[in-house]
Each structure stands twice: as structure tokens, then as C-alpha cells.
mmCIF file of N, CA and C in Angstrom:
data_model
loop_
_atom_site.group_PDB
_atom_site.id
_atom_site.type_symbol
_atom_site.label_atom_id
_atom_site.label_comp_id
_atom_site.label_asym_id
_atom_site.label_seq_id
_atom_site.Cartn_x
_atom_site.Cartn_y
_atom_site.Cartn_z
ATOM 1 N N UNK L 1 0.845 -1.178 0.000
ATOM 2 C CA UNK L 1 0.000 0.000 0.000
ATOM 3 C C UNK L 1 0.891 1.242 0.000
ATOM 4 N N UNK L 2 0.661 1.635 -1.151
ATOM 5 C CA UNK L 2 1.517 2.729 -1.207
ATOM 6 C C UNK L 2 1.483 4.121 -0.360
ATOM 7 N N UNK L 3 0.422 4.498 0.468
ATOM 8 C CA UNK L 3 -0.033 5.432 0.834
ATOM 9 C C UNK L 3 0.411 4.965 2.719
ATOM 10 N N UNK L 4 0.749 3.732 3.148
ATOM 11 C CA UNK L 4 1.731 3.265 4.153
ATOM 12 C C UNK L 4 2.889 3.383 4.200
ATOM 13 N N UNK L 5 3.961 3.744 2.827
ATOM 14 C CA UNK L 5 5.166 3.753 2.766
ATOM 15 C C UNK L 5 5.033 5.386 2.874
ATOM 16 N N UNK L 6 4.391 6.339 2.016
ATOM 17 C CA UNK L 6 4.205 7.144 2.382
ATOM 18 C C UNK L 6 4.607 7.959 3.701
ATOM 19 N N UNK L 7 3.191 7.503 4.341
ATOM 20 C CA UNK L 7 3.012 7.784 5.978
ATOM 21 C C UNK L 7 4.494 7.762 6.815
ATOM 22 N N UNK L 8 4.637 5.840 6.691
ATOM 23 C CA UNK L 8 6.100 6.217 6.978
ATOM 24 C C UNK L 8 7.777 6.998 6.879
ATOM 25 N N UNK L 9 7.343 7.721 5.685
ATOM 26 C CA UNK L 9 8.188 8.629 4.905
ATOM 27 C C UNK L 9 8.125 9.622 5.817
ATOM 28 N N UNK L 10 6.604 10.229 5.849
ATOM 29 C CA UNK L 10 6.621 11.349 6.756
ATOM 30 C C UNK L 10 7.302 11.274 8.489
ATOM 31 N N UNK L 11 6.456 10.261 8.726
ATOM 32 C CA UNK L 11 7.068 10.162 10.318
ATOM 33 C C UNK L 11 8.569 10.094 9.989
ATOM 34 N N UNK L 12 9.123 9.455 9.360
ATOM 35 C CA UNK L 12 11.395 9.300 9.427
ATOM 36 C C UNK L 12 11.475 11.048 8.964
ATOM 37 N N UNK L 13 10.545 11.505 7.631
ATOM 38 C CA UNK L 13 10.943 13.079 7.889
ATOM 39 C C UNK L 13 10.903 13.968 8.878
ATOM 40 N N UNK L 14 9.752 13.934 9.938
ATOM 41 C CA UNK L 14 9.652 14.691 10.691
ATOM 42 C C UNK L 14 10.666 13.835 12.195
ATOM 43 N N UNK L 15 11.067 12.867 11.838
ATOM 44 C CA UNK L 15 12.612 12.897 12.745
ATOM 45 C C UNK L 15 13.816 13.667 12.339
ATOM 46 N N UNK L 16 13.617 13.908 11.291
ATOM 47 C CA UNK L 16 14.931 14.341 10.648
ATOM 48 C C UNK L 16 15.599 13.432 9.614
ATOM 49 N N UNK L 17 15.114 12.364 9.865
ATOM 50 C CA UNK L 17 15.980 10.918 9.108
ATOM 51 C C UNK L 17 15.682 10.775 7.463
ATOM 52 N N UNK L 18 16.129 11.750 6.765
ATOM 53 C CA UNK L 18 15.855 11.969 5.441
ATOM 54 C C UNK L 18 16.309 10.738 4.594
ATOM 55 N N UNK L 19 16.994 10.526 4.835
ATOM 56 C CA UNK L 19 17.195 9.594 3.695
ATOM 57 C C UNK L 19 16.489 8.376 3.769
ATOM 58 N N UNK L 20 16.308 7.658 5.548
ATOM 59 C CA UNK L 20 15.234 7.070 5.485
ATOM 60 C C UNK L 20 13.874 7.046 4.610
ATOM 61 N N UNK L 21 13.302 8.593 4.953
ATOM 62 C CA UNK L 21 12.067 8.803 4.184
ATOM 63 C C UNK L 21 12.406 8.512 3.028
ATOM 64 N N UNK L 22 13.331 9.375 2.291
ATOM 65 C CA UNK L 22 13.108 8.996 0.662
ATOM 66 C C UNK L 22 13.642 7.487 0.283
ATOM 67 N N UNK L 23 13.533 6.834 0.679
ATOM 68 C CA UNK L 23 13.681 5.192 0.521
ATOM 69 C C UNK L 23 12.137 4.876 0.470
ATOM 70 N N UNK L 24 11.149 5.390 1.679
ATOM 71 C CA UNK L 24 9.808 5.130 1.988
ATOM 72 C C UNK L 24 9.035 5.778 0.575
ATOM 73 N N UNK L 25 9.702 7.022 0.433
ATOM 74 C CA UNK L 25 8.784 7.586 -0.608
ATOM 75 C C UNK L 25 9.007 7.599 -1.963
ATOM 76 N N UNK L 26 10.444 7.077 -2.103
ATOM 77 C CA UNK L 26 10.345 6.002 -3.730
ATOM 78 C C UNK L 26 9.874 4.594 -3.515
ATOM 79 N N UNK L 27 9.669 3.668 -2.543
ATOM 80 C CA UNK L 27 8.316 3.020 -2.549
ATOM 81 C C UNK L 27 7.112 2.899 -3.192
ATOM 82 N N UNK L 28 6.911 4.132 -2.141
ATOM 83 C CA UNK L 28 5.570 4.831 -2.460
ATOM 84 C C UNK L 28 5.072 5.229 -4.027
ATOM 85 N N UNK L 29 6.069 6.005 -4.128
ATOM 86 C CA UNK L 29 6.291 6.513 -5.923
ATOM 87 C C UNK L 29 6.541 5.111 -6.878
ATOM 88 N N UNK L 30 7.039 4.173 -6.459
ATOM 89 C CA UNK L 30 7.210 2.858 -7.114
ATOM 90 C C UNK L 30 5.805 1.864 -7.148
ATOM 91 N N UNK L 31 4.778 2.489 -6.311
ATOM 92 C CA UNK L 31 3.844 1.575 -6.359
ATOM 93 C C UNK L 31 2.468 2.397 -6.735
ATOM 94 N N UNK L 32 2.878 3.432 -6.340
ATOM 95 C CA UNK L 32 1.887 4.769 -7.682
ATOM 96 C C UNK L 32 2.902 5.874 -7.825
ATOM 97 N N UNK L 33 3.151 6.149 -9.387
ATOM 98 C CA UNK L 33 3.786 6.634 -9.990
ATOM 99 C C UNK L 33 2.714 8.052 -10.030
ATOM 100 N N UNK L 34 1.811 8.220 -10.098
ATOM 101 C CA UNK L 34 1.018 9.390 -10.321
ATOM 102 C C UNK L 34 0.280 10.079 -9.066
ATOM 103 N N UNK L 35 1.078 10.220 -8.000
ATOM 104 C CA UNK L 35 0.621 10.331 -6.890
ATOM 105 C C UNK L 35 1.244 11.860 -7.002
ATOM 106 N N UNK L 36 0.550 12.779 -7.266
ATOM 107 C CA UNK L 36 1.832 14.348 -6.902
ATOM 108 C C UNK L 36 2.482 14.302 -5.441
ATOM 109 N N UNK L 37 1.538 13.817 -4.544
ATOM 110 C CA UNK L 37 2.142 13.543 -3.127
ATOM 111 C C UNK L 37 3.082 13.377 -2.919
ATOM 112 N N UNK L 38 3.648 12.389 -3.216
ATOM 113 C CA UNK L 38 4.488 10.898 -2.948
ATOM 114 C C UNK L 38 5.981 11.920 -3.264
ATOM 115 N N UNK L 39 5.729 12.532 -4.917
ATOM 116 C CA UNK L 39 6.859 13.121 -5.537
ATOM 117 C C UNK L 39 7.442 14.637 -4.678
ATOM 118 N N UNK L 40 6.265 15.260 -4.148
ATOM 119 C CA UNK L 40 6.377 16.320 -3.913
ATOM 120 C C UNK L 40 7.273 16.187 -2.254
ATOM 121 N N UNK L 41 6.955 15.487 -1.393
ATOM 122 C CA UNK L 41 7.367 14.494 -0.359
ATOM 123 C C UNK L 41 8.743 13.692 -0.239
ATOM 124 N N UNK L 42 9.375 13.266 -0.855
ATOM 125 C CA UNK L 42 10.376 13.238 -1.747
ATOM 126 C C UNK L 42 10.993 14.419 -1.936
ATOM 127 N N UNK L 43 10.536 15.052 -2.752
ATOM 128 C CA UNK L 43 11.659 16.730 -2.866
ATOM 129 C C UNK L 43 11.335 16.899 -1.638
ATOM 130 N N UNK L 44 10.567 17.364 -0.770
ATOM 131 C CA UNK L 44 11.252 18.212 0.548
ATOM 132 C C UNK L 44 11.805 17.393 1.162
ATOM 133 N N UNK L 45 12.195 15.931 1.286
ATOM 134 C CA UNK L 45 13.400 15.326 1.856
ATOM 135 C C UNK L 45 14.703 15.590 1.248
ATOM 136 N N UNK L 46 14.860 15.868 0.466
ATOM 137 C CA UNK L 46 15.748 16.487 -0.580
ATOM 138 C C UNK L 46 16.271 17.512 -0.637
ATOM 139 N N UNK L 47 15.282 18.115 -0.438
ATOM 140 C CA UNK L 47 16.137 19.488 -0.066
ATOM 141 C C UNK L 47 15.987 19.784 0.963
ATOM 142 N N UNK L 48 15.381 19.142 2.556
ATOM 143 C CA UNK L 48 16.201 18.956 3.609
ATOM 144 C C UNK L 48 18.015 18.385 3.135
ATOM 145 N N UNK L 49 18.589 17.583 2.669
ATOM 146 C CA UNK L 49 19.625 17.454 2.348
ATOM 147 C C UNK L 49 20.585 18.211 1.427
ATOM 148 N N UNK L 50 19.997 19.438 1.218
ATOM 149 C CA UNK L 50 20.270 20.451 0.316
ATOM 150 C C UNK L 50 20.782 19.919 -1.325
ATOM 151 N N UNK L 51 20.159 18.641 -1.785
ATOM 152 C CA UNK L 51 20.164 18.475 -3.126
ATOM 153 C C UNK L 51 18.984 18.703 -4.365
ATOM 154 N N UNK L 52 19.403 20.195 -4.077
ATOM 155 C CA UNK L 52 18.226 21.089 -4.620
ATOM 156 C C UNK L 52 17.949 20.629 -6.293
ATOM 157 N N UNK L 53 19.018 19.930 -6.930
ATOM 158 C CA UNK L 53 18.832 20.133 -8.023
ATOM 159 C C UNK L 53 17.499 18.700 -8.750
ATOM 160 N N UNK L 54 17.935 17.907 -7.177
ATOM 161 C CA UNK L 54 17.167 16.335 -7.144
ATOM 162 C C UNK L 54 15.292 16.867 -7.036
ATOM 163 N N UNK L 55 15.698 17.673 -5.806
ATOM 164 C CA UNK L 55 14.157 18.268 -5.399
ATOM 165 C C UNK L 55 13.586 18.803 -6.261
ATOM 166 N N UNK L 56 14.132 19.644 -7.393
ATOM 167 C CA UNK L 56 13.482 20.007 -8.424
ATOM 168 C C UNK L 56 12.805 19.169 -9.442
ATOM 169 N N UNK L 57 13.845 18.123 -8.972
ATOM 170 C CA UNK L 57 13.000 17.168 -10.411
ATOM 171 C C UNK L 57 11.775 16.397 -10.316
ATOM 172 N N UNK L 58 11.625 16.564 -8.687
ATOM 173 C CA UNK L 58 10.488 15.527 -7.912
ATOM 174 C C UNK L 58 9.733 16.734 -7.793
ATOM 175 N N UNK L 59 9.714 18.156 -7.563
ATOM 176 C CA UNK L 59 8.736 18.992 -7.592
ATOM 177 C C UNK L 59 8.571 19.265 -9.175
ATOM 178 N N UNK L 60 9.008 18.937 -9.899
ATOM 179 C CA UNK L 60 8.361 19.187 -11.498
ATOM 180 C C UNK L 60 7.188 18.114 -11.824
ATOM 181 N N UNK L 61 7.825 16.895 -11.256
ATOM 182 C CA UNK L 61 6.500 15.676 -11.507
ATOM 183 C C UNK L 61 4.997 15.721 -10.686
ATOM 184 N N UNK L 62 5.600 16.753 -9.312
ATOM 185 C CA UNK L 62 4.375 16.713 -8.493
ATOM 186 C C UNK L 62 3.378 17.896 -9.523
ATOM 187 N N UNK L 63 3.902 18.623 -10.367
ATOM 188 C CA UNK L 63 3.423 20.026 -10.443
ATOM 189 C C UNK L 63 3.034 19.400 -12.224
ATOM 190 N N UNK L 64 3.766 18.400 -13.038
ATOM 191 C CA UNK L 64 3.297 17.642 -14.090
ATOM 192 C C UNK L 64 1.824 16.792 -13.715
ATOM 193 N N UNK L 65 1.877 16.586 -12.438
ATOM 194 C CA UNK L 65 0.350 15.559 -12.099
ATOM 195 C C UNK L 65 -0.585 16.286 -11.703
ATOM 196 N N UNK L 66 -0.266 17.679 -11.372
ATOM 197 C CA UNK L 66 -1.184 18.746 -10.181
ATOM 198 C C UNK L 66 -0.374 20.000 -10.836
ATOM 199 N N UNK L 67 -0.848 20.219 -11.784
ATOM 200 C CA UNK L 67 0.036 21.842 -11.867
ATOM 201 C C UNK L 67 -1.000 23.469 -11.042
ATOM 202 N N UNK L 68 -2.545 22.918 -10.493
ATOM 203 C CA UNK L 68 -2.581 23.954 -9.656
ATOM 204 C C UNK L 68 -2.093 24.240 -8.282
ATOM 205 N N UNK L 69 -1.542 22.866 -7.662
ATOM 206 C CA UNK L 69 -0.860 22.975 -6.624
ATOM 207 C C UNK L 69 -0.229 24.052 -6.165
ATOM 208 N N UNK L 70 -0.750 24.709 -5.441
ATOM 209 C CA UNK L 70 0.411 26.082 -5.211
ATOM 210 C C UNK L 70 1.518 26.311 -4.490
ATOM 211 N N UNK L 71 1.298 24.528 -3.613
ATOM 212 C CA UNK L 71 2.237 24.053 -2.735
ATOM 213 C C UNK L 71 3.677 23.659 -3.420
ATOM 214 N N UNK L 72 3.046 22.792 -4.623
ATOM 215 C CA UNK L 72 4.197 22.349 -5.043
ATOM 216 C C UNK L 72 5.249 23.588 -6.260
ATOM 217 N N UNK L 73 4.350 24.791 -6.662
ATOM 218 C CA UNK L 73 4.975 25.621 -7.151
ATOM 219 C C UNK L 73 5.768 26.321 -6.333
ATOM 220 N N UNK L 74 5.127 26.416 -4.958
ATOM 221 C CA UNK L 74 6.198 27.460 -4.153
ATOM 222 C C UNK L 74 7.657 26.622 -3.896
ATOM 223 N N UNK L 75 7.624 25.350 -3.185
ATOM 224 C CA UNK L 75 8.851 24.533 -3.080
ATOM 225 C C UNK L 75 9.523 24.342 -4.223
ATOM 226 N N UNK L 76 9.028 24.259 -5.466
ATOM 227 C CA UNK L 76 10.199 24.240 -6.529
ATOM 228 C C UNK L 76 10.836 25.448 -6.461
ATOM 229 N N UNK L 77 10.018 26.967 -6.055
ATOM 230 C CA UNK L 77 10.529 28.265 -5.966
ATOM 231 C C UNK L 77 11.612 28.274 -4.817
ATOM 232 N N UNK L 78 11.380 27.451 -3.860
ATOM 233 C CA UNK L 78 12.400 27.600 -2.835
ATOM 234 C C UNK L 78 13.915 26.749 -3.268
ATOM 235 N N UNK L 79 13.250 25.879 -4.011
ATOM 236 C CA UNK L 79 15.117 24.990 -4.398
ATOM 237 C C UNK L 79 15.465 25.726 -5.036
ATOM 238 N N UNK L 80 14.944 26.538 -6.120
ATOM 239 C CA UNK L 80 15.629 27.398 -7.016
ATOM 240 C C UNK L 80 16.237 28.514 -6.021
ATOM 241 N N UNK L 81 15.682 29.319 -5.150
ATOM 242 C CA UNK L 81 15.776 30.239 -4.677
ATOM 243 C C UNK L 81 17.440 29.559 -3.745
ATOM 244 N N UNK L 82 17.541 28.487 -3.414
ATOM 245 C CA UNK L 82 18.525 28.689 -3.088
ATOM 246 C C UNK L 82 20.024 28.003 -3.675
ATOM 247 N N UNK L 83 19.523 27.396 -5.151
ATOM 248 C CA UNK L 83 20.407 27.352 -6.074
ATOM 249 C C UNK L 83 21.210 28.962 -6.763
ATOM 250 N N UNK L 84 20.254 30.312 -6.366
ATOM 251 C CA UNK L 84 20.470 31.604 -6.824
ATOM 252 C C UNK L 84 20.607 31.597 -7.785
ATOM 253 N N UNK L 85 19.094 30.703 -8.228
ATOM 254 C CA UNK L 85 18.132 31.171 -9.231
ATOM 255 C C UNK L 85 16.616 31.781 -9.204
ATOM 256 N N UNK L 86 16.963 33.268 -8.960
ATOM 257 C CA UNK L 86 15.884 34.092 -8.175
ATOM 258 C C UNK L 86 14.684 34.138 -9.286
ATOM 259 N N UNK L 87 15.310 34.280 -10.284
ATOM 260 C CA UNK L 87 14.449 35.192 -11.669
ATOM 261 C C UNK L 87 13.447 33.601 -11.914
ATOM 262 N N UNK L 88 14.126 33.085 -11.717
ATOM 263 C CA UNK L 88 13.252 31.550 -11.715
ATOM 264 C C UNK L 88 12.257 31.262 -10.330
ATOM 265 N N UNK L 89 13.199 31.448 -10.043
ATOM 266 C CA UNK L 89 12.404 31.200 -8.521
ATOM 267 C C UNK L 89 10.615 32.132 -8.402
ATOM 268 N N UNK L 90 11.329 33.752 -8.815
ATOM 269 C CA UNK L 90 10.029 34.176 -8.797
ATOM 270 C C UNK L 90 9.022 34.074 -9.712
ATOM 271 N N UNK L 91 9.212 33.748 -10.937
ATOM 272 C CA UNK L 91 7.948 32.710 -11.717
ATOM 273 C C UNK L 91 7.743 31.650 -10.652
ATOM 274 N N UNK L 92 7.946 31.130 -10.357
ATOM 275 C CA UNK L 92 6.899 29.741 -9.318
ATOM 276 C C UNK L 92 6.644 30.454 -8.281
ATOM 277 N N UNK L 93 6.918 31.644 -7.296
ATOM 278 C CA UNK L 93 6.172 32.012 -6.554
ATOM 279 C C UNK L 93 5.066 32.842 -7.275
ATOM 280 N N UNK L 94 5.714 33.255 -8.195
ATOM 281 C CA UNK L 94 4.116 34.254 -9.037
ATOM 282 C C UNK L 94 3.157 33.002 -9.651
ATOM 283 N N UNK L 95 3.233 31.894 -9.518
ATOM 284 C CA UNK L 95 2.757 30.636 -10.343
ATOM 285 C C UNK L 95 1.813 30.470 -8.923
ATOM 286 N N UNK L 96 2.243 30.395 -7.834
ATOM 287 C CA UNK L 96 1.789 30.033 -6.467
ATOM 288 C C UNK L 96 1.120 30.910 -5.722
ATOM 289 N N UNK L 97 1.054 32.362 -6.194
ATOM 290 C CA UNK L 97 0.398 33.381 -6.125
ATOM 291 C C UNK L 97 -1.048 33.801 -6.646
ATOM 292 N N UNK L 98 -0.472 33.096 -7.840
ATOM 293 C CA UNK L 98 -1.830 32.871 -9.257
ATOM 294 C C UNK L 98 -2.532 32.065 -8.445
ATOM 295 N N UNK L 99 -2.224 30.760 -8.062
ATOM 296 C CA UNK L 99 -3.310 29.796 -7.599
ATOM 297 C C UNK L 99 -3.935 30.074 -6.434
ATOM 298 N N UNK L 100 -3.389 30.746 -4.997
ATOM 299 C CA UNK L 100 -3.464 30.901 -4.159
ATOM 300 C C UNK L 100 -3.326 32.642 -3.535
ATOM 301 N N UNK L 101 -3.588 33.364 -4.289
ATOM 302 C CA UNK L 101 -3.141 34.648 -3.258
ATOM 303 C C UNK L 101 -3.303 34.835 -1.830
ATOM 304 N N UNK L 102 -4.070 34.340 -1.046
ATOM 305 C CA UNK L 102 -3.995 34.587 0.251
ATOM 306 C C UNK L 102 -3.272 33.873 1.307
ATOM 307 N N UNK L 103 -1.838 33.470 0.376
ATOM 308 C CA UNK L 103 -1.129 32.749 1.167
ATOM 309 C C UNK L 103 0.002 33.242 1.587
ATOM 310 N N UNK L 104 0.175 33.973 2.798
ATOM 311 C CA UNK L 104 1.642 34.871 3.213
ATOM 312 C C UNK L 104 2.764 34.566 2.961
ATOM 313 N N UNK L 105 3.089 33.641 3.090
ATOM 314 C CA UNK L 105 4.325 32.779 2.576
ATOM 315 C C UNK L 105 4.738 32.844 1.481
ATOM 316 N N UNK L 106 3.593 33.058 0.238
ATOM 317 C CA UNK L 106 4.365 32.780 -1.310
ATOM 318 C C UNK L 106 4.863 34.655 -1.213
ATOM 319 N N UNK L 107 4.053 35.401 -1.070
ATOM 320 C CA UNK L 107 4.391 36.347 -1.224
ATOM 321 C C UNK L 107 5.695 37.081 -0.599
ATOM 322 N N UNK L 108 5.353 36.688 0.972
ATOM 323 C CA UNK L 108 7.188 36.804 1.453
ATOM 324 C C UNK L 108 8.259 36.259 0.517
ATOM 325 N N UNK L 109 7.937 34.853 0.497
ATOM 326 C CA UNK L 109 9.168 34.038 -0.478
ATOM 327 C C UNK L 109 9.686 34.952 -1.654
ATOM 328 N N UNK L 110 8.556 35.564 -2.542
ATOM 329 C CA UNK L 110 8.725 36.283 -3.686
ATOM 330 C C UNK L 110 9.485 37.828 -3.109
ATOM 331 N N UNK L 111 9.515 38.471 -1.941
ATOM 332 C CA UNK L 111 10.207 39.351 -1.761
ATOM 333 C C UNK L 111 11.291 38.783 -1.736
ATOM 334 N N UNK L 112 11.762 37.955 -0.581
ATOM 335 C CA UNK L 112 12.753 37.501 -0.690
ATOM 336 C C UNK L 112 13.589 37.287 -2.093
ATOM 337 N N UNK L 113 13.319 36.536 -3.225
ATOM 338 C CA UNK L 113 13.978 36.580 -4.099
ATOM 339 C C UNK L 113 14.073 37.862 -4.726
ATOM 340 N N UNK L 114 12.813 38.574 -4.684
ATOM 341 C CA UNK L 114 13.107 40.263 -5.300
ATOM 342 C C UNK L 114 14.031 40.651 -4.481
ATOM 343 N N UNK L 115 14.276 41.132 -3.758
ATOM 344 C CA UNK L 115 15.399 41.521 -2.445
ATOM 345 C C UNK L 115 16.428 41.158 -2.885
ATOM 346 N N UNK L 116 16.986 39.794 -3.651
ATOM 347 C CA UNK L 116 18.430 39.385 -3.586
ATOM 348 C C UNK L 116 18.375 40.041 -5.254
ATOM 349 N N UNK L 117 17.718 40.065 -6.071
ATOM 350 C CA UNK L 117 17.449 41.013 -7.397
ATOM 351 C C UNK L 117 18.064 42.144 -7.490
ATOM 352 N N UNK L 118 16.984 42.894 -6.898
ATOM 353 C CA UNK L 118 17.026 44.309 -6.894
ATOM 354 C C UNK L 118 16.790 45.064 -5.390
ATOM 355 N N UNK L 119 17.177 44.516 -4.230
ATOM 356 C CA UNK L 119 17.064 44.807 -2.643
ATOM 357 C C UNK L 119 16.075 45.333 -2.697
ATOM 358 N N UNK L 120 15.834 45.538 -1.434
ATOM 359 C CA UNK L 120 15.210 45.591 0.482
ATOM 360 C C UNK L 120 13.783 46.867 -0.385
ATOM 361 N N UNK L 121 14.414 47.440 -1.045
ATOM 362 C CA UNK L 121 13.028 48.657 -1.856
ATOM 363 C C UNK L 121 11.944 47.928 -2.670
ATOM 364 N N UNK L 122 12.822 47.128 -3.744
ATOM 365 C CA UNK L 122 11.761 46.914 -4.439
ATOM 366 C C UNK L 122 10.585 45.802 -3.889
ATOM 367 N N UNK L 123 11.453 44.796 -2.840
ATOM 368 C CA UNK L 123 10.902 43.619 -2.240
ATOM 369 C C UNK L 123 9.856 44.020 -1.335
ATOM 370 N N UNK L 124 10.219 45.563 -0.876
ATOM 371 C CA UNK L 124 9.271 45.960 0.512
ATOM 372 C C UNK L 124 7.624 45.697 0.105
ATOM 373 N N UNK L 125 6.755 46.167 -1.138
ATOM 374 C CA UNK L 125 5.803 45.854 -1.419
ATOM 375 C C UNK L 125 5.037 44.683 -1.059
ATOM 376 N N UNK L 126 6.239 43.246 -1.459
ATOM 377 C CA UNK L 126 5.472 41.676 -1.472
ATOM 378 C C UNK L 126 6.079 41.702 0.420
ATOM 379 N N UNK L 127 6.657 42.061 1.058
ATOM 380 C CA UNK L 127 6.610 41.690 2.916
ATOM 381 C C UNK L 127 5.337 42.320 3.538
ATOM 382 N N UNK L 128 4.850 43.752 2.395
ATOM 383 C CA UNK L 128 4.120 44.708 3.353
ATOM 384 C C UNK L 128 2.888 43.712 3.258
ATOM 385 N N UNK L 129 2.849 43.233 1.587
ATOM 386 C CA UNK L 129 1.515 42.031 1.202
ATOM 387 C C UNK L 129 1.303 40.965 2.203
ATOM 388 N N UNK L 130 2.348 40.314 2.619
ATOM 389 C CA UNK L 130 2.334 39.558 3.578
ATOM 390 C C UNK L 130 2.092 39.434 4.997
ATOM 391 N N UNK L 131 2.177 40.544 5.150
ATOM 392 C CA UNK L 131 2.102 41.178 6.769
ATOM 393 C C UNK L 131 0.716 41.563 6.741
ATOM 394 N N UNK L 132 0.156 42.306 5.546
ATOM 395 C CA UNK L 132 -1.474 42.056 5.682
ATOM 396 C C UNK L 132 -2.527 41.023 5.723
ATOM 397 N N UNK L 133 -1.534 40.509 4.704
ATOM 398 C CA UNK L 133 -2.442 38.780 5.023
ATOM 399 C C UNK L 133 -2.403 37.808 6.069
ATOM 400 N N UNK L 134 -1.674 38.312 6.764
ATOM 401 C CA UNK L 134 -0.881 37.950 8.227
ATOM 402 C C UNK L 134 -2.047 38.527 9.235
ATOM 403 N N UNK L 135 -2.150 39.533 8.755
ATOM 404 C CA UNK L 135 -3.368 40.736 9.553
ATOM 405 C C UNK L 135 -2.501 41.487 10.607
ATOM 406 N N UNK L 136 -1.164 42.074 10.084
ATOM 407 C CA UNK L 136 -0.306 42.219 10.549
ATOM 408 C C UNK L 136 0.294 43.628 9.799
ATOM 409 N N UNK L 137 -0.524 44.506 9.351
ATOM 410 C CA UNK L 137 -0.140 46.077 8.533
ATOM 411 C C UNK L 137 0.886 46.608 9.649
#
């Protein structure tokens, strides 16, 4: 049951024991291939291990099975973001924005990469966005 290897993926992730998980969650992915879950689950063990370039490839399949996911657009934005690939990065937070605007996080994330762009001015707009949606002006 693929959705048991899963589970167990999560619990070894939320020990920390990454590589455990992604053993559980190519399983998982080995016994449904079309699960965006499974893939997306997988990259953030991954890039807990900072092999951002792996996580990308498992957040492209989650976002090939589920491309409104806004979850899985923002985490591909974050491996990029810290490969310092910003200009990339902020297409998938503007991708994750599109699907979701009222989510504080994509919009911080997207300052953040504006910030390492063009600094702390132009980014101030998407923190102030965030801090409202926060309910936090």
C-alpha cells in the first residue's frame, strides 16, 4: 500500500531521518507513480539534504500531475531560490500566487527573491503584502 510507505516517509521526515524517508517515498512513488504527493514528499526530503537540483525534479513531476498545486509551485521556488536562481524562482512564486493569493508565505518568499534582485526597496511591497495577510499592517 503505497499510501503506508508514504506515511512512513513522513514520520522518518519529521525525525529528521531523510534519507530514510526517501527510501519510503520512492516506494511509495514505485507503487503509484502518479501520486503528486508521494513526488512532492520526496523533494522536501531532498532538499532537507540540500540536493536542490534532485528536489526540483520531484517537484516538477508533483506540479506535471497537479500543476494547480500552489504548494508544489512554491517549493520548486524555494530549491531554485537557493540554487540563486531568483528570476526563476520568482515565476513559481508568481505561479503560487496565481493559484493561491492569500497565502503569506508565497508572497514573502517572492520578496525575498526580489530583495536578492534588486534589494530591500523593491521587495518591501510583497513583505508589506504579507504582513497584511498575516493581519499584521
Amino acid at each position: 500500500n503505497p499510501t503506508y510507505w508514504n506515511n512512513k516517509g513522513d514520520a522518518l521526515y519529521e525525525l529528521d531521518k531523510y534519507e530514510e524517508a526517501i527510501k519510503c517515498y520512492d516506494k511509495a512513488i514505485e507503487l503509484n507513480p502518479n501520486n503528486p504527493v508521494y513526488w512532492n514528499n520526496k523533494g522536501d526530503a531532498l532538499y532537507e539534504l540540500d540536493e536542490y537540483e534532485e528536489a526540483i525534479k520531484c517537484y516538477d513531476k508533483a506540479i506535471e500531475l497537479d500543476p494547480n498545486n500552489p504548494v508544489y509551485w512554491n517549493n520548486k521556488g524555494n530549491a531554485l531560490y537557493e540554487l540563486g536562481k531568483y528570476e526563476e524562482a520568482i515565476e513559481c512564486y508568481d505561479k503560487a500566487i496565481e493559484l493561491n493569493p492569500n497565502n503569506p508565505v508565497y508572497w514573502e518568499n517572492k520578496g525575498n527573491a526580489i530583495e536578492k534582485l534588486y534589494g530591500k526597496r523593491k521587495a518591501n511591497q510583497f513583505y508589506k503584502k504579507a504582513r497584511e495577510l498575516r493581519g499584521k499592517s
